[in-house]
mmCIF file of C-alpha atoms (C1' of nucleotides) in Angstrom:
data_model
loop_
_atom_site.group_PDB
_atom_site.id
_atom_site.type_symbol
_atom_site.label_atom_id
_atom_site.label_comp_id
_atom_site.label_asym_id
_atom_site.label_seq_id
_atom_site.Cartn_x
_atom_site.Cartn_y
_atom_site.Cartn_z
ATOM 1 C CA MET P 1 119.672 92.302 106.512
ATOM 2 C CA LYS P 2 122.662 93.899 104.800
ATOM 3 C CA ILE P 3 124.701 96.254 106.983
ATOM 4 C CA ALA P 4 127.638 98.301 105.654
ATOM 5 C CA THR P 5 130.230 100.645 107.117
ATOM 6 C CA PHE P 6 131.863 103.363 105.021
ATOM 7 C CA ASN P 7 134.280 106.125 106.031
ATOM 8 C CA ILE P 8 133.082 108.648 103.485
ATOM 9 C CA ASN P 9 135.746 111.355 104.158
ATOM 10 C CA GLY P 10 133.416 114.324 103.771
ATOM 11 C CA VAL P 11 129.815 113.496 102.827
ATOM 12 C CA ARG P 12 129.264 116.723 100.875
ATOM 13 C CA ALA P 13 132.383 116.193 98.765
ATOM 14 C CA ARG P 14 131.404 112.537 98.301
ATOM 15 C CA ILE P 15 127.674 112.737 97.584
ATOM 16 C CA VAL P 16 127.898 111.444 93.989
ATOM 17 C CA ALA P 17 130.093 108.503 95.015
ATOM 18 C CA LEU P 18 127.778 107.737 97.940
ATOM 19 C CA LEU P 19 124.583 107.801 95.859
ATOM 20 C CA ASP P 20 126.109 105.667 93.077
ATOM 21 C CA TRP P 21 127.242 103.060 95.614
ATOM 22 C CA LEU P 22 123.875 103.054 97.442
ATOM 23 C CA ARG P 23 121.988 102.553 94.169
ATOM 24 C CA GLU P 24 124.266 99.692 93.165
ATOM 25 C CA THR P 25 124.445 97.744 96.416
ATOM 26 C CA ARG P 26 121.210 98.706 98.228
ATOM 27 C CA PRO P 27 122.363 98.004 101.810
ATOM 28 C CA ASP P 28 119.587 98.072 104.408
ATOM 29 C CA VAL P 29 121.731 99.939 106.939
ATOM 30 C CA VAL P 30 124.826 102.110 106.387
ATOM 31 C CA LEU P 31 127.154 103.460 109.062
ATOM 32 C CA LEU P 32 129.042 106.513 107.825
ATOM 33 C CA GLN P 33 132.140 108.031 109.394
ATOM 34 C CA GLU P 34 133.913 111.354 108.822
ATOM 35 C CA ILE P 35 130.860 113.116 107.439
ATOM 36 C CA LYS P 36 132.807 116.323 108.308
ATOM 37 C CA THR P 37 129.725 118.463 108.653
ATOM 38 C CA VAL P 38 127.235 119.662 111.229
ATOM 39 C CA ASP P 39 123.833 117.930 111.163
ATOM 40 C CA ASP P 40 122.239 120.704 109.070
ATOM 41 C CA GLY P 41 124.921 120.320 106.387
ATOM 42 C CA PHE P 42 124.124 116.676 105.634
ATOM 43 C CA PRO P 43 122.719 116.254 102.087
ATOM 44 C CA ARG P 44 119.518 114.666 103.364
ATOM 45 C CA LEU P 45 117.166 114.981 100.394
ATOM 46 C CA GLU P 46 119.340 113.054 97.937
ATOM 47 C CA VAL P 47 119.746 110.158 100.380
ATOM 48 C CA GLU P 48 116.120 110.178 101.480
ATOM 49 C CA ASP P 49 115.097 109.936 97.806
ATOM 50 C CA LEU P 50 116.698 106.482 97.783
ATOM 51 C CA GLY P 51 114.477 105.401 100.661
ATOM 52 C CA TYR P 52 116.778 105.929 103.621
ATOM 53 C CA ALA P 53 116.005 107.395 107.014
ATOM 54 C CA ILE P 54 118.965 109.410 108.339
ATOM 55 C CA GLU P 55 120.294 109.929 111.852
ATOM 56 C CA THR P 56 123.374 112.109 112.225
ATOM 57 C CA HIS P 57 125.849 113.053 114.931
ATOM 58 C CA GLY P 58 127.756 115.804 113.188
ATOM 59 C CA GLN P 59 130.560 118.221 114.013
ATOM 60 C CA LYS P 60 131.969 121.258 112.220
ATOM 61 C CA GLY P 61 134.855 120.375 109.928
ATOM 62 C CA PHE P 62 136.000 117.090 111.442
ATOM 63 C CA ASN P 63 134.725 113.693 112.529
ATOM 64 C CA GLY P 64 130.961 113.138 112.478
ATOM 65 C CA VAL P 65 129.038 109.874 112.115
ATOM 66 C CA ALA P 66 125.631 108.906 110.714
ATOM 67 C CA ILE P 67 123.261 105.991 110.247
ATOM 68 C CA LEU P 68 121.252 105.514 107.047
ATOM 69 C CA SER P 69 118.505 102.900 107.125
ATOM 70 C CA ARG P 70 115.726 101.590 104.891
ATOM 71 C CA LEU P 71 114.276 99.904 107.975
ATOM 72 C CA PRO P 72 112.838 101.806 110.950
ATOM 73 C CA LEU P 73 115.326 103.123 113.542
ATOM 74 C CA GLU P 74 114.463 103.362 117.233
ATOM 75 C CA ASP P 75 116.197 104.509 120.426
ATOM 76 C CA VAL P 76 118.927 106.559 118.756
ATOM 77 C CA THR P 77 121.731 107.690 121.084
ATOM 78 C CA ARG P 78 124.747 109.872 120.326
ATOM 79 C CA GLY P 79 128.171 109.955 121.957
ATOM 80 C CA LEU P 80 130.178 107.137 123.534
ATOM 81 C CA PRO P 81 129.467 106.930 127.285
ATOM 82 C CA GLY P 82 132.229 107.351 129.829
ATOM 83 C CA ASP P 83 133.492 110.934 129.396
ATOM 84 C CA GLU P 84 131.059 113.838 129.672
ATOM 85 C CA SER P 85 133.788 116.262 128.585
ATOM 86 C CA ASP P 86 134.393 114.529 125.214
ATOM 87 C CA GLU P 87 132.896 116.733 122.498
ATOM 88 C CA GLN P 88 134.160 114.814 119.457
ATOM 89 C CA ALA P 89 131.360 113.266 117.343
ATOM 90 C CA ARG P 90 132.535 109.676 116.972
ATOM 91 C CA TRP P 91 129.689 107.422 118.124
ATOM 92 C CA ILE P 92 126.024 106.834 117.254
ATOM 93 C CA GLU P 93 123.808 103.840 117.892
ATOM 94 C CA ALA P 94 120.256 102.783 117.113
ATOM 95 C CA THR P 95 118.018 99.754 117.078
ATOM 96 C CA VAL P 96 117.096 98.574 113.586
ATOM 97 C CA VAL P 97 113.700 96.948 113.494
ATOM 98 C CA GLY P 98 113.745 94.239 110.827
ATOM 99 C CA GLU P 99 112.396 90.712 111.014
ATOM 100 C CA THR P 100 114.725 90.502 113.988
ATOM 101 C CA ALA P 101 115.886 93.591 115.861
ATOM 102 C CA ALA P 102 119.577 94.488 115.998
ATOM 103 C CA ARG P 103 121.475 97.149 117.925
ATOM 104 C CA ILE P 104 123.710 98.953 115.429
ATOM 105 C CA CYS P 105 126.649 101.027 116.698
ATOM 106 C CA GLY P 106 128.605 103.268 114.332
ATOM 107 C CA LEU P 107 132.042 104.425 115.456
ATOM 108 C CA TYR P 108 134.963 106.534 114.310
ATOM 109 C CA LEU P 109 137.816 105.570 116.597
ATOM 110 C CA PRO P 110 140.498 108.251 117.098
ATOM 111 C CA ASN P 111 143.523 108.049 114.789
ATOM 112 C CA GLY P 112 145.949 108.681 117.666
ATOM 113 C CA ASN P 113 148.935 110.018 115.755
ATOM 114 C CA PRO P 114 151.439 111.242 116.656
ATOM 115 C CA ALA P 115 152.296 108.572 119.206
ATOM 116 C CA PRO P 116 153.274 108.938 121.936
ATOM 117 C CA GLY P 117 151.385 112.074 122.904
ATOM 118 C CA PRO P 118 148.008 113.404 124.037
ATOM 119 C CA LYS P 119 146.245 112.204 120.875
ATOM 120 C CA TYR P 120 147.466 108.676 121.486
ATOM 121 C CA ASP P 121 146.390 108.863 125.126
ATOM 122 C CA TYR P 122 142.929 109.940 123.919
ATOM 123 C CA LYS P 123 142.800 106.991 121.503
ATOM 124 C CA LEU P 124 143.618 104.416 124.181
ATOM 125 C CA ALA P 125 141.175 106.007 126.649
ATOM 126 C CA TRP P 126 138.475 105.947 123.948
ATOM 127 C CA MET P 127 139.157 102.250 123.344
ATOM 128 C CA GLU P 128 138.663 101.601 127.058
ATOM 129 C CA ARG P 129 135.277 103.355 126.916
ATOM 130 C CA LEU P 130 134.412 101.281 123.825
ATOM 131 C CA ARG P 131 135.261 98.109 125.734
ATOM 132 C CA HIS P 132 132.913 99.118 128.541
ATOM 133 C CA ARG P 133 130.068 99.760 126.074
ATOM 134 C CA ALA P 134 130.724 96.384 124.415
ATOM 135 C CA GLU P 135 130.671 94.668 127.815
ATOM 136 C CA ALA P 136 127.230 96.131 128.492
ATOM 137 C CA LEU P 137 125.868 94.976 125.108
ATOM 138 C CA LEU P 138 127.287 91.490 125.703
ATOM 139 C CA ALA P 139 125.895 91.356 129.243
ATOM 140 C CA GLU P 140 122.368 91.924 127.954
ATOM 141 C CA GLU P 141 122.957 89.289 125.213
ATOM 142 C CA SER P 142 122.065 91.787 122.511
ATOM 143 C CA CYS P 143 122.219 91.043 118.816
ATOM 144 C CA ALA P 144 124.614 93.931 118.203
ATOM 145 C CA VAL P 145 126.995 95.141 115.507
ATOM 146 C CA LEU P 146 129.823 97.558 116.407
ATOM 147 C CA ALA P 147 131.158 98.806 113.100
ATOM 148 C CA GLY P 148 133.173 101.625 111.663
ATOM 149 C CA ASP P 149 136.646 103.019 111.159
ATOM 150 C CA TYR P 150 138.567 101.517 114.081
ATOM 151 C CA ASN P 151 141.901 103.029 113.020
ATOM 152 C CA VAL P 152 143.434 99.714 114.106
ATOM 153 C CA ILE P 153 145.513 97.369 111.929
ATOM 154 C CA PRO P 154 144.845 94.166 113.869
ATOM 155 C CA ALA P 155 147.774 92.068 112.622
ATOM 156 C CA PRO P 156 150.767 92.192 110.239
ATOM 157 C CA GLU P 157 148.798 90.454 107.465
ATOM 158 C CA ASP P 158 146.356 93.378 107.509
ATOM 159 C CA CYS P 159 148.835 95.737 105.844
ATOM 160 C CA TRP P 160 151.092 95.689 102.799
ATOM 161 C CA ASP P 161 154.304 96.359 104.722
ATOM 162 C CA PRO P 162 154.288 96.077 108.533
ATOM 163 C CA ARG P 163 157.673 97.863 108.753
ATOM 164 C CA ILE P 164 156.047 101.079 107.499
ATOM 165 C CA TRP P 165 153.478 100.968 110.290
ATOM 166 C CA ALA P 166 155.686 99.814 113.167
ATOM 167 C CA LYS P 167 155.657 103.164 114.994
ATOM 168 C CA ASP P 168 152.202 104.301 113.867
ATOM 169 C CA ALA P 169 149.301 104.713 116.310
ATOM 170 C CA LEU P 170 147.225 102.356 114.104
ATOM 171 C CA PHE P 171 149.633 99.454 114.668
ATOM 172 C CA LEU P 172 151.548 100.035 117.914
ATOM 173 C CA PRO P 173 151.405 97.115 120.373
ATOM 174 C CA PRO P 174 149.151 98.934 122.903
ATOM 175 C CA THR P 175 146.653 99.655 120.090
ATOM 176 C CA ARG P 176 146.550 96.049 118.927
ATOM 177 C CA ALA P 177 146.362 94.808 122.524
ATOM 178 C CA ALA P 178 143.362 97.040 123.217
ATOM 179 C CA TYR P 179 141.640 95.754 120.063
ATOM 180 C CA GLN P 180 142.406 92.167 121.080
ATOM 181 C CA ARG P 181 140.927 92.813 124.549
ATOM 182 C CA LEU P 182 137.737 93.857 122.756
ATOM 183 C CA LEU P 183 137.666 90.610 120.746
ATOM 184 C CA ASN P 184 138.458 88.621 123.885
ATOM 185 C CA LEU P 185 135.140 89.725 125.368
ATOM 186 C CA GLY P 186 133.537 87.440 122.793
ATOM 187 C CA LEU P 187 133.141 89.640 119.713
ATOM 188 C CA THR P 188 133.671 88.292 116.196
ATOM 189 C CA ASP P 189 135.627 90.261 113.569
ATOM 190 C CA ALA P 190 133.266 89.508 110.659
ATOM 191 C CA LEU P 191 135.786 89.864 107.839
ATOM 192 C CA ARG P 192 138.443 87.846 109.678
ATOM 193 C CA ALA P 193 135.854 85.124 110.313
ATOM 194 C CA THR P 194 134.761 84.838 106.676
ATOM 195 C CA ASP P 195 137.858 85.787 104.651
ATOM 196 C CA ALA P 196 140.926 84.670 106.564
ATOM 197 C CA HIS P 197 143.631 85.223 103.955
ATOM 198 C CA ALA P 198 146.028 88.146 104.076
ATOM 199 C CA GLY P 199 145.888 91.149 101.796
ATOM 200 C CA VAL P 200 142.261 92.184 102.250
ATOM 201 C CA TYR P 201 142.341 95.959 102.730
ATOM 202 C CA THR P 202 139.789 98.705 103.360
ATOM 203 C CA PHE P 203 141.961 101.846 103.101
ATOM 204 C CA TRP P 204 144.529 103.111 100.616
ATOM 205 C CA ASP P 205 146.205 106.476 101.243
ATOM 206 C CA TYR P 206 145.735 109.216 98.638
ATOM 207 C CA GLN P 207 149.496 109.731 98.628
ATOM 208 C CA ALA P 208 152.339 107.938 96.866
ATOM 209 C CA GLY P 209 150.104 105.881 94.567
ATOM 210 C CA ALA P 210 148.965 103.586 97.354
ATOM 211 C CA TRP P 211 145.871 102.341 95.452
ATOM 212 C CA PRO P 212 147.507 101.322 92.131
ATOM 213 C CA LYS P 213 150.310 99.667 94.093
ATOM 214 C CA ASN P 214 147.773 98.019 96.463
ATOM 215 C CA HIS P 215 149.615 99.400 99.483
ATOM 216 C CA GLY P 216 146.530 99.152 101.686
ATOM 217 C CA ILE P 217 145.581 98.483 105.280
ATOM 218 C CA ARG P 218 142.549 96.856 106.903
ATOM 219 C CA ILE P 219 141.183 99.257 109.515
ATOM 220 C CA ASP P 220 137.399 99.265 108.942
ATOM 221 C CA HIS P 221 135.811 96.476 110.943
ATOM 222 C CA LEU P 222 132.435 95.001 111.859
ATOM 223 C CA LEU P 223 132.475 93.328 115.285
ATOM 224 C CA LEU P 224 129.551 91.096 116.198
ATOM 225 C CA THR P 225 128.152 89.883 119.498
ATOM 226 C CA PRO P 226 127.482 86.103 119.607
ATOM 227 C CA ALA P 227 123.786 86.623 118.854
ATOM 228 C CA ALA P 228 124.762 88.579 115.722
ATOM 229 C CA ALA P 229 127.604 86.245 114.717
ATOM 230 C CA ASP P 230 125.132 83.343 114.773
ATOM 231 C CA ARG P 231 123.230 85.151 111.998
ATOM 232 C CA LEU P 232 126.291 86.029 109.848
ATOM 233 C CA THR P 233 125.905 84.623 106.320
ATOM 234 C CA ALA P 234 128.245 86.792 104.235
ATOM 235 C CA CYS P 235 130.837 89.552 104.456
ATOM 236 C CA GLY P 236 132.679 91.529 101.807
ATOM 237 C CA VAL P 237 134.637 94.609 100.780
ATOM 238 C CA ASP P 238 133.528 96.860 97.896
ATOM 239 C CA ALA P 239 137.140 97.642 96.982
ATOM 240 C CA HIS P 240 136.334 98.619 93.386
ATOM 241 C CA VAL P 241 134.895 102.001 94.403
ATOM 242 C CA ARG P 242 138.420 103.105 95.397
ATOM 243 C CA GLY P 243 139.276 103.263 91.685
ATOM 244 C CA ARG P 244 136.483 105.688 90.762
ATOM 245 C CA GLU P 245 136.437 109.454 90.310
ATOM 246 C CA LYS P 246 136.875 111.466 93.518
ATOM 247 C CA PRO P 247 136.883 108.441 95.838
ATOM 248 C CA SER P 248 137.110 108.308 99.608
ATOM 249 C CA ASP P 249 140.402 106.840 100.820
ATOM 250 C CA HIS P 250 138.306 104.122 102.541
ATOM 251 C CA VAL P 251 135.935 101.629 100.881
ATOM 252 C CA PRO P 252 132.707 100.040 102.185
ATOM 253 C CA VAL P 253 132.745 96.800 104.187
ATOM 254 C CA TRP P 254 129.466 94.910 104.587
ATOM 255 C CA ILE P 255 127.812 91.903 106.187
ATOM 256 C CA GLU P 256 124.608 89.981 105.616
ATOM 257 C CA LEU P 257 122.703 88.822 108.685
ATOM 258 C CA ALA P 258 120.043 86.103 108.362
ATOM 259 C CA ALA P 259 116.539 87.110 109.371
ATOM 260 C "C1'" DA X 1 164.708 113.467 106.667
ATOM 261 C "C1'" DT X 2 161.069 115.174 103.681
ATOM 262 C "C1'" DG X 3 156.929 115.397 101.064
ATOM 263 C "C1'" DG X 4 153.789 113.279 98.621
ATOM 264 C "C1'" DT X 5 147.122 114.068 98.669
ATOM 265 C "C1'" DA X 6 142.522 115.423 100.265
ATOM 266 C "C1'" DG X 7 138.512 117.951 102.865
ATOM 267 C "C1'" DT X 8 137.150 121.714 105.493
ATOM 268 C "C1'" DC X 9 137.777 126.246 106.904
ATOM 269 C "C1'" DA X 10 140.360 129.919 106.586
ATOM 270 C "C1'" DT X 11 145.653 130.564 105.367
ATOM 271 C "C1'" DA X 12 145.988 125.763 109.615
ATOM 272 C "C1'" DC X 13 144.458 121.257 111.108
ATOM 273 C "C1'" DT X 14 143.382 116.492 110.723
ATOM 274 C "C1'" DA X 15 144.127 112.383 108.533
#
DNA sequence: ATGGTAGTCATACTA
């Protein structure tokens, strides 16, 4: 089962790029972030034509996540538990019924800039809620994948120049500590586990020629529970799509899980 | 210290 995460940065603006990539790589399950539309605005027909079922958790203008799947989806839930007052669309999960079932969680973790400030407080609080959800999935020994745009640079080797990011919400010590607490529960960072060398990035800013200069960062992650990590056979980054016409600033990251 | 780019919605905000 091939599972990919892709921050699409506006699904309506990116529909051609999305369809081209889906046709080329044929993932079984795709987690999208920043669809930037309400549910009714999602370009369903074009994606359904390629054989995908679609579950969305949209929002006007900002945020918004979705799951595309060629396999049946069951028990879809929307919103990260732990704060009834949180109206930002950043979390969706579903059970994918393949040869073996897997719980698939798609997330768009808050950016948190500027830090310090209320946006950074929201980011750290959101990461605490994420940790609680992960604890529950681990407690029930689920085969689960928690994947998406984490807006976390885990370590200095995950960016071109750590000095640039020193005071950024994506790299501040409390951010990295919260991410490490998540891993410490027993989750596996799939790309770190399969491709340990530095300089593997998933995001290049639109500004200042970041892509041609390869000034990237690694912030899109797939975290696996032990039952899922036991099935991990491959992991990769489709970096080439960043060089195409009208690209997202993020690129897809994917894993293969054995049946 | 600033602005460089992009998407959405409306002339600002988020990233």
